[in-house]
Coordinates of C-alpha atoms and ligand atoms in Angstrom, one line a residue:
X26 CA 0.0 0.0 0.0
X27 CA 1.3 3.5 -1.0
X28 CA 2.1 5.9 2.6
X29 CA 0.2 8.3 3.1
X30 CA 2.5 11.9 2.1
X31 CA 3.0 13.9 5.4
X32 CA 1.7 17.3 5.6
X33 CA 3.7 20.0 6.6
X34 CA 3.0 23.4 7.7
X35 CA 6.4 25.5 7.5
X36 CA 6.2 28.5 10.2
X37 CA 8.8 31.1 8.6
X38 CA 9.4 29.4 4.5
X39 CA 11.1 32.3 3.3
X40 CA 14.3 32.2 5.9
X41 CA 17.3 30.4 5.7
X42 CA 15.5 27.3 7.5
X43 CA 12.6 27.4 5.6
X44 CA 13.9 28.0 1.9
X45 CA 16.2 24.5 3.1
X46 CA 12.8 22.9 4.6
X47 CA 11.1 23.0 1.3
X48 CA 15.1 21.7 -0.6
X49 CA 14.5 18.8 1.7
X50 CA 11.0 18.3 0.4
X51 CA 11.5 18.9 -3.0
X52 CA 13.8 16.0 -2.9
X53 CA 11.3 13.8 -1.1
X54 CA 7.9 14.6 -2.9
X55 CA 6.9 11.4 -2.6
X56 CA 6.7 11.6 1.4
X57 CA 6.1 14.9 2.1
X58 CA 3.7 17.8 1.1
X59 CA 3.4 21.6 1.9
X60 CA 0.1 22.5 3.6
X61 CA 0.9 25.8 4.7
X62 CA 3.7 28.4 3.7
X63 CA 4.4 31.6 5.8
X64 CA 6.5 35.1 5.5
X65 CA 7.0 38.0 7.1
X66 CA 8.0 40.2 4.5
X67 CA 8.9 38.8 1.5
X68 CA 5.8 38.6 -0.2
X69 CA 7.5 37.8 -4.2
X70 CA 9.3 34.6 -2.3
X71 CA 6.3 33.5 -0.5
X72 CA 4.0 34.3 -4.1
X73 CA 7.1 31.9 -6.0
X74 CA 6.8 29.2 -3.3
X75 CA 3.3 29.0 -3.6
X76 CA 2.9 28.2 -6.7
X77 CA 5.7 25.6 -6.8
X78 CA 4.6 23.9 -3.7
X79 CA 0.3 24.4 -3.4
X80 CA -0.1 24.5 -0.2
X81 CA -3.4 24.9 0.9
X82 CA -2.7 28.4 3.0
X83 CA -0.4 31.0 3.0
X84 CA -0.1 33.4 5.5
X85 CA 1.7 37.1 4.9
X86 CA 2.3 38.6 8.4
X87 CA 2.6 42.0 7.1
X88 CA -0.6 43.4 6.2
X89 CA 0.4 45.7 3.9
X90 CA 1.6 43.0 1.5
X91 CA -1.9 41.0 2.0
X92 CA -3.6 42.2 -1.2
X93 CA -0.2 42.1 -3.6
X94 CA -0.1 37.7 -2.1
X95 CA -3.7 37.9 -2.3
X96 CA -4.2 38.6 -5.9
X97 CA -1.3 36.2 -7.1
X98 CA -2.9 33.6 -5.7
X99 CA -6.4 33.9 -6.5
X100 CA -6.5 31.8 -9.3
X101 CA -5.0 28.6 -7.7
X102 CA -7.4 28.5 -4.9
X103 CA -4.7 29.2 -2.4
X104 CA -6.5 30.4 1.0
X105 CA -4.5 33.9 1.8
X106 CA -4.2 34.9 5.4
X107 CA -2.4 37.9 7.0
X108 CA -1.6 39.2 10.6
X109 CA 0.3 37.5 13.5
X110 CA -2.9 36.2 14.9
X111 CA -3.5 34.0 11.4
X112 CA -0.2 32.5 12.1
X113 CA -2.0 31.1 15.4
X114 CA -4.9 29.9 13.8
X115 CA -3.5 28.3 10.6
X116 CA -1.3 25.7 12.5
X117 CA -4.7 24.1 13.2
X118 CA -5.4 23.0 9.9
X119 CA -6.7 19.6 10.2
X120 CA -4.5 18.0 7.7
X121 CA -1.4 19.0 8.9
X122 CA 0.6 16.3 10.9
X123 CA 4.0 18.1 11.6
X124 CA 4.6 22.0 12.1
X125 CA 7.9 23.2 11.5
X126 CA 8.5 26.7 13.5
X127 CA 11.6 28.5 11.6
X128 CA 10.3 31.7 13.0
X129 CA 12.7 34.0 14.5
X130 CA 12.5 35.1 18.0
X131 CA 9.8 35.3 20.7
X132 CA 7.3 35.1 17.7
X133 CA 7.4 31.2 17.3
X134 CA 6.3 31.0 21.1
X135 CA 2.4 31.3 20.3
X136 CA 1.5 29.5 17.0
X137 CA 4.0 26.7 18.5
X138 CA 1.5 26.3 21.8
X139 CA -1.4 26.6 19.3
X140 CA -0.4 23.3 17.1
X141 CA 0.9 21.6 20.7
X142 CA -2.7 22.0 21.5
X143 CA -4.0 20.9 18.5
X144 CA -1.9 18.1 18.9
X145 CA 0.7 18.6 15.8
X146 CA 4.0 17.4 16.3
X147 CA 6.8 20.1 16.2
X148 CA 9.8 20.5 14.1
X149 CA 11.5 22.8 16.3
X150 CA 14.3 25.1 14.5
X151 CA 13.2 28.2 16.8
X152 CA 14.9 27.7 19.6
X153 CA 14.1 30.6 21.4
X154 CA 10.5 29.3 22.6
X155 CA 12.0 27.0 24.5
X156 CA 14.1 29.5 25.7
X157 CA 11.1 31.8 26.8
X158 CA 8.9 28.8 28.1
X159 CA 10.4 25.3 27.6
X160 CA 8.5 24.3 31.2
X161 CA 5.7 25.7 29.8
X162 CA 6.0 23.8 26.2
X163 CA 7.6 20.6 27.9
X164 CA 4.5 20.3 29.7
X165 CA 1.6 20.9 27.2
X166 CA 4.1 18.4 25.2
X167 CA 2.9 16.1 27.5
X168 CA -0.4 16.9 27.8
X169 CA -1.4 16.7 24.5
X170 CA 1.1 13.9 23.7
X171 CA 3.1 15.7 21.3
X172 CA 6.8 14.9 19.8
X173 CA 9.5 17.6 19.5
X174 CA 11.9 16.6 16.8
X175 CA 15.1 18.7 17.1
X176 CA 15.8 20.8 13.8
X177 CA 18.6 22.9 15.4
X178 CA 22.1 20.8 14.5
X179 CA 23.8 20.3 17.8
X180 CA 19.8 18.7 18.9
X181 CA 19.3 16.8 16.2
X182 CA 23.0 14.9 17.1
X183 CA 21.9 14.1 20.8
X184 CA 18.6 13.4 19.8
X185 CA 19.9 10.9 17.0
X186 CA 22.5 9.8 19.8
X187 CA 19.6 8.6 21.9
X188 CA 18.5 6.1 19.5
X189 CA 17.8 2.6 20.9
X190 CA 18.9 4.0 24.8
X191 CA 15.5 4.7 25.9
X192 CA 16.7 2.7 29.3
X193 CA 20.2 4.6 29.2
X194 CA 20.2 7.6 31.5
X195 CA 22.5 10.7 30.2
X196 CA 25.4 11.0 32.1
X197 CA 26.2 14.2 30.2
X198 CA 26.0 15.7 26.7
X199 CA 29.0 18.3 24.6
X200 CA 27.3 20.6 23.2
X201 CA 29.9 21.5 20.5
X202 CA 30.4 25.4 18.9
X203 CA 32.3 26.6 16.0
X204 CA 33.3 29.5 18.1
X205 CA 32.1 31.9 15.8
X206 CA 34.2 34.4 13.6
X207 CA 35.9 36.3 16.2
X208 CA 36.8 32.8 18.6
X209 CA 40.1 34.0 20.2
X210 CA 39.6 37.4 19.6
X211 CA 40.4 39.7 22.4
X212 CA 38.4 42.2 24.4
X213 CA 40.0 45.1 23.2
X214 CA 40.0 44.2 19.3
X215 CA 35.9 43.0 19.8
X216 CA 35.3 46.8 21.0
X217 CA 35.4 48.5 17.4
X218 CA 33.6 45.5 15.6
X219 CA 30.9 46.5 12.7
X220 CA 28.0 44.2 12.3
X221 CA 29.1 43.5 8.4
X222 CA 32.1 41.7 10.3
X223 CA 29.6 39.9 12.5
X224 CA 27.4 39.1 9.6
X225 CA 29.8 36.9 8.4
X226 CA 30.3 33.2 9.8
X227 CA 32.8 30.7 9.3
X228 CA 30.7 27.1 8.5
X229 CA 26.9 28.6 8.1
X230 CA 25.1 30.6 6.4
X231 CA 22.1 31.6 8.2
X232 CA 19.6 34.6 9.7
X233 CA 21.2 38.2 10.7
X234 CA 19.7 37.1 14.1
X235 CA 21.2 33.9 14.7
X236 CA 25.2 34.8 12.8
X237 CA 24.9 37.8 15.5
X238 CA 24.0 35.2 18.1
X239 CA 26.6 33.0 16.8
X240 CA 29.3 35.6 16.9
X241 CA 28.5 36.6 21.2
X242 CA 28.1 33.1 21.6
X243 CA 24.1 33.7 22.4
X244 CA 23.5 30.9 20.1
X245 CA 25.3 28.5 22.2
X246 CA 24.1 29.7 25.6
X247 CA 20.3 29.7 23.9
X248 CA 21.2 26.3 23.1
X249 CA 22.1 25.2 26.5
X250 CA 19.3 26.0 27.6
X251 CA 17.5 24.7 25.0
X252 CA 19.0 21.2 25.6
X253 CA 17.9 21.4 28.9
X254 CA 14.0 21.2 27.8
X255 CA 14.5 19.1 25.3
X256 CA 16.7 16.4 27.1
X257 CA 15.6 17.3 30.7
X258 CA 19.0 17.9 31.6
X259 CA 20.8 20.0 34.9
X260 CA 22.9 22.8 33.6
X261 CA 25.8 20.9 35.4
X262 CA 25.2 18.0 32.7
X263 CA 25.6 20.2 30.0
X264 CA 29.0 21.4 28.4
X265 CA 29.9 23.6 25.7
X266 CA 33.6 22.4 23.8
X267 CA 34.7 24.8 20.9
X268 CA 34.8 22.7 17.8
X269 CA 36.0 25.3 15.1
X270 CA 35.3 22.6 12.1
X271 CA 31.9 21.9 12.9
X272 CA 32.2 18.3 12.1
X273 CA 31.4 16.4 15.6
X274 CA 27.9 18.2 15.8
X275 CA 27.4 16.7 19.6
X276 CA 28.1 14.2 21.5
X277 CA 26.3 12.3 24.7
X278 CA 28.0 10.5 27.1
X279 CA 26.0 7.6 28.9
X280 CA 26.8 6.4 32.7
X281 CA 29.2 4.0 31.2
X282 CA 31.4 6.6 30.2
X283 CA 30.8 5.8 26.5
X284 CA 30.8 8.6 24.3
X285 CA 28.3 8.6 21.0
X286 CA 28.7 11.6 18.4
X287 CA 27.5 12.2 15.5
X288 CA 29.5 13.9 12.4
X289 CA 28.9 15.5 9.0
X290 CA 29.5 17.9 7.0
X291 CA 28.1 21.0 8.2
X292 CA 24.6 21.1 6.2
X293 CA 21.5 22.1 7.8
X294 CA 19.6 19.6 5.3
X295 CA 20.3 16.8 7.0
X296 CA 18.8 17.8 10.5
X297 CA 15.8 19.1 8.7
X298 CA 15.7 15.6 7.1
X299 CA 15.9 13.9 9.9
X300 CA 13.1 15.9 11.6
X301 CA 10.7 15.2 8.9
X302 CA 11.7 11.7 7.9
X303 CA 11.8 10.3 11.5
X304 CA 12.4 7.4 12.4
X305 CA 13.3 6.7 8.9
X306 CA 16.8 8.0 7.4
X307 CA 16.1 9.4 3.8
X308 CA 18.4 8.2 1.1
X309 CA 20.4 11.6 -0.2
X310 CA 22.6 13.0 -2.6
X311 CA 24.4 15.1 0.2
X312 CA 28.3 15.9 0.1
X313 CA 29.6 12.9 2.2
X314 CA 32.1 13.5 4.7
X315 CA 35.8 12.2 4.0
X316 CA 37.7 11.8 7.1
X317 CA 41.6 12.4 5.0
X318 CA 40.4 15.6 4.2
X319 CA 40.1 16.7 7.6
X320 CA 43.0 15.3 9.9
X321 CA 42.8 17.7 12.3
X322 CA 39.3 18.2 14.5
X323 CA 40.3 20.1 17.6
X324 CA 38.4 21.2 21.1
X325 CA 38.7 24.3 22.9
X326 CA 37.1 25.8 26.3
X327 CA 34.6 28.8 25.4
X328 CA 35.7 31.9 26.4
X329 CA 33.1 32.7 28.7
X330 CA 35.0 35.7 30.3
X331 CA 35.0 37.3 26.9
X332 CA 31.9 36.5 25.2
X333 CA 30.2 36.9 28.2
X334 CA 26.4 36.2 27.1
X335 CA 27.4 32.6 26.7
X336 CA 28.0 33.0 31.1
X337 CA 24.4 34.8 31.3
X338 CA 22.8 32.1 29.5
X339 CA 24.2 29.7 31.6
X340 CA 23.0 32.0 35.1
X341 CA 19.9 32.5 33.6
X342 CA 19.2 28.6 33.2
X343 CA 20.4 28.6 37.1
X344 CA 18.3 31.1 38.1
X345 CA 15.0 29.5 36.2
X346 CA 11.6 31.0 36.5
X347 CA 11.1 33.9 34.1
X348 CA 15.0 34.6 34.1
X349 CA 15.5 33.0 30.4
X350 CA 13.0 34.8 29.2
X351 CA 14.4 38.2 29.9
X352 CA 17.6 36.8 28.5
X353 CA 15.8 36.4 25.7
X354 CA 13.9 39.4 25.5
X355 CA 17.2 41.8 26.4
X356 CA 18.8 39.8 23.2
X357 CA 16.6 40.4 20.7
X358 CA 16.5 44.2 21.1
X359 CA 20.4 44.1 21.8
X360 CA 20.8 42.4 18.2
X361 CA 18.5 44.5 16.4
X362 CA 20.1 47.5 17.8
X363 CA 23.7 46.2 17.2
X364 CA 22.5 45.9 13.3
X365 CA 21.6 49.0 13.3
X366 CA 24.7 50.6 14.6
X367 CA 23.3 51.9 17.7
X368 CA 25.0 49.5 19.9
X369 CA 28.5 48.1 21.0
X370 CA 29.7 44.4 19.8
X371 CA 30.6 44.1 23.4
X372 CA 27.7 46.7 24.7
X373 CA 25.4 43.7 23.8
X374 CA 26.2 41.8 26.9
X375 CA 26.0 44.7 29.2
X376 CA 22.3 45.6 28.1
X377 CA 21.6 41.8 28.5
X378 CA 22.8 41.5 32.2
X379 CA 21.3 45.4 32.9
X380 CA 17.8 43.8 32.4
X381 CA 18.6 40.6 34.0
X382 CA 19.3 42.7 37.4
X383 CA 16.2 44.9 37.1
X384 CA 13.2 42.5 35.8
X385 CA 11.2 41.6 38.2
X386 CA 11.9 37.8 38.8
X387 CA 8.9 35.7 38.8
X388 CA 9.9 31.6 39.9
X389 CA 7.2 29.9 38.6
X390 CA 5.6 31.8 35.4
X391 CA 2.3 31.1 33.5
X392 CA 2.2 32.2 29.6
X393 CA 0.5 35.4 31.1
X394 CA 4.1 36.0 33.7
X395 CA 6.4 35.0 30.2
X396 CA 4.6 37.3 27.9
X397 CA 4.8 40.0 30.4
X398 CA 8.1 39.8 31.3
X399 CA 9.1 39.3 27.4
X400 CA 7.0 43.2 27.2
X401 CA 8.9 44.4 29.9
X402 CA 11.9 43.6 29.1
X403 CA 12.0 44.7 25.5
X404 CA 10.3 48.1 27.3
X405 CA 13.4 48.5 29.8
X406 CA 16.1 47.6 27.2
X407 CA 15.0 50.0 24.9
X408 CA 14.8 52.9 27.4
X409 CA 18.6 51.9 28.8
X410 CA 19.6 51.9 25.1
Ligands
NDP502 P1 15.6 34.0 8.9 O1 15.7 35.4 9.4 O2 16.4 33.6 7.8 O3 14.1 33.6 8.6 C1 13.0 33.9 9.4 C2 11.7 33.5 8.8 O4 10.6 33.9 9.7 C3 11.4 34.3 7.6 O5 10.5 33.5 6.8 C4 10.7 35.5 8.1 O6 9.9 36.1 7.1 C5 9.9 35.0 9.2 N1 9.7 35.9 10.3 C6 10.6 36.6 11.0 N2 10.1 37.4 12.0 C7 8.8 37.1 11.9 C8 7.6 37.6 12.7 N3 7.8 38.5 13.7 N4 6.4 37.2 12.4 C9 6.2 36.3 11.4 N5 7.2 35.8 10.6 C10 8.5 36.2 10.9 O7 15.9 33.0 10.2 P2 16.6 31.6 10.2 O8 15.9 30.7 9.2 O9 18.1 31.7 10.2 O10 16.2 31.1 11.6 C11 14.9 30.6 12.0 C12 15.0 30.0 13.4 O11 15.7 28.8 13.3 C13 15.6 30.8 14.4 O12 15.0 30.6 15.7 C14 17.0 30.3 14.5 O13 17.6 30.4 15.8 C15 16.8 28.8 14.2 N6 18.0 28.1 13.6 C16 18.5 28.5 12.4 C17 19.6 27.9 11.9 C18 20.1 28.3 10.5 O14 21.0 27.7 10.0 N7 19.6 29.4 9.9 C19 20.2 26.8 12.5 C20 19.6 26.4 13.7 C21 18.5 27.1 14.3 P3 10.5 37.2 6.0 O15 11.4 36.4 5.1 O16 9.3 37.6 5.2 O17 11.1 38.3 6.8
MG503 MG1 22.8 25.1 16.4

């Protein structure tokens, strides 16, 4: 009997995850179809992908480009939905089976509880709502009985690590990092740094968001605490080793002291694959990896005394409550303003720990306590900017 295709609803098609979501299921038409495509922005991308992929709803968050997306896809019967509250309700859609959230930012945390509670399982590349809520998601996960599959690189290793160990406990997992474009750099030569310097990463090509966050080491420290929700991990079991190659994308090590990585070449594709695909591995035509051509993988320590957001990240996770969630908040706003020139390479980190001091700390939040805190601490960094 022929499978049924999976329906996908990608959260977010027109960004660097979601052009390589729809790569991935170009590839694999016979498993999986698009039911619904969203943007931001970028109304002539969305408007192209449409009419390669018919999905059955499109959503333009921008209201001003409604009618332009609208009118292009009149004639193929494509449902055309605009505003940030459509990106809630479209993750609904009966057909769909997984939701893929390559949103940026805070704005993946609401249309990603929506499909929990509709009971869609989640291909999570926006790691930030776990971030802001991961009790909160890890819960309604629960609840509703709904699978996270790892998108983000360094998840999808553990979680393809923990294959066939359901009975093994985690003793620890390495969360490797490519260090970023300025890894070694000292204070004093980060000072003067432009954001077209930042903009530019060594093995991916991603986001302005996430290369920033890669370049403070945000990313990692997002990640850390991302792996904690998603593994149900102690911040103690979790350790960040600089891996400038980006071959060994993590490793986990059980309590027998046995280590199991998994390598590659770096390639977002294949996580994204995996996500989809699971359990099964999809045949490819990826680069494979050739072990002569690189003879020397080497580890470092992060320096956490430098890139000091990694350290906050790590604080934050200690602290709990609402405390990631003003990390969060006090990032996005640092970012932005850094790629706008209004703000310090190192500056970034300051603003970050300013609004970590002066948020009010709440220790057990609802959604209510995250998205105030998330308003108040955009409101607060702005002002000290
Ligand atoms: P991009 O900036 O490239 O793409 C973001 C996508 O989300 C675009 O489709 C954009 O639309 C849309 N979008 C942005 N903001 C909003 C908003 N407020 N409301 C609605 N839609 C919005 O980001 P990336 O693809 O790089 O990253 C996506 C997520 O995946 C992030 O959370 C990132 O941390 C994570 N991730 C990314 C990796 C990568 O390799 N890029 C690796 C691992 C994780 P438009 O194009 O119209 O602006
Ligand atoms: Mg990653």
């Amino acid at each position: 009997m022929k499978k049924k295709k999976k329906q996908i609803a990608i959260l977010g098609s027109t960004g660097s995850i979601g052009t390589q979501v729809l790569e991935v299921i170009n590839e694999h038409s016979d498993l999986f179809e698009v039911d619904v495509l969203t943007a931001n922005n970028n109304s002539a991308l969305l408007i192209e992908q449409a009419k390669k992929f018919k999905p059955n709803t499109v959503v333009i968050t921008n209201e001003d480009k409604y009618k332009e997306v609208d009118v292009a896809l009149f004639d193929l019967g494509i449902k055309v939905f605009t505003g940030a509250q459509s990106l809630e309700e479209v993750v609904e859609g009966e057909n769909i089976d997984i939701v893929l959230t390559a949103l940026v930012g805070y704005s993946g945390l609401k249309p990603t509880i929506r499909a929990i509670k509709a009971k869609k399982n989640i291909a999570l590349a926006n790691k930030e709502t776990l971030v802001v809520a991961g009790d909160l998601i890890t819960k309604l996960c629960k609840e509703y009985n709904v699978q996270i599959y790892p998108v983000d690189s360094e998840h999808s290793a553990i979680f393809q690590c923990l294959v066939g160990e359901v009975y093994n406990p985690i003793e620890k997992i390495y969360l490797t990092a490519s260090g970023g474009p300025f890894r070694g750099w000292i204070k004093e030569k980060l000072q003067n740094i432009k954001k077209e310097q930042a903009l530019k990463h060594p093995n991916w090509e991603m986001g302005a968001k996430i290369t920033i966050d890669s370049a403070t080491l945000m990313n990692k420290g997002l990640e850390v605490i991302e792996a904690k929700w998603l593994f149900d991990l102690k911040p103690e079991q979790i350790e960040v080793v600089v891996h400038p190659q980006s071959i060994i994308h993590s490793a986990v090590q059980f309590e027998d002291g046995s280590i199991k990585a998994q390598l590659g070449i770096p390639d977002m594709k294949l996580p994204i694959q995996y996500a989809l695909g699971f359990p099964e591995r999809l045949k490819n035509t990826f680069k494979r990896f050739n072990f002569m051509d690189y003879p020397n993988l080497t580890f470092e320590k992060p320096d956490v005394k430098t890139f000091k957001n990694l350290q906050l990240a790590y604080d934050a996770l200690q602290k709990g409550g609402n405390m990631p969630c003003i990390l969060n908040a006090a990032n996005e706003i640092a970012v932005a303003a850094f790629l706008q020139d209004k703000i310090g390479f190192l500056n970034m980190s300051d603003l970050i720990a300013d609004c970590m001091e002066k948020i009010t700390f709440v220790s057990n939040p609802t959604l209510e306590d995250y998205i105030d805190s998330d308003e108040t601490t955009r409101k607060l960094a702005n002002e000290l900017l």
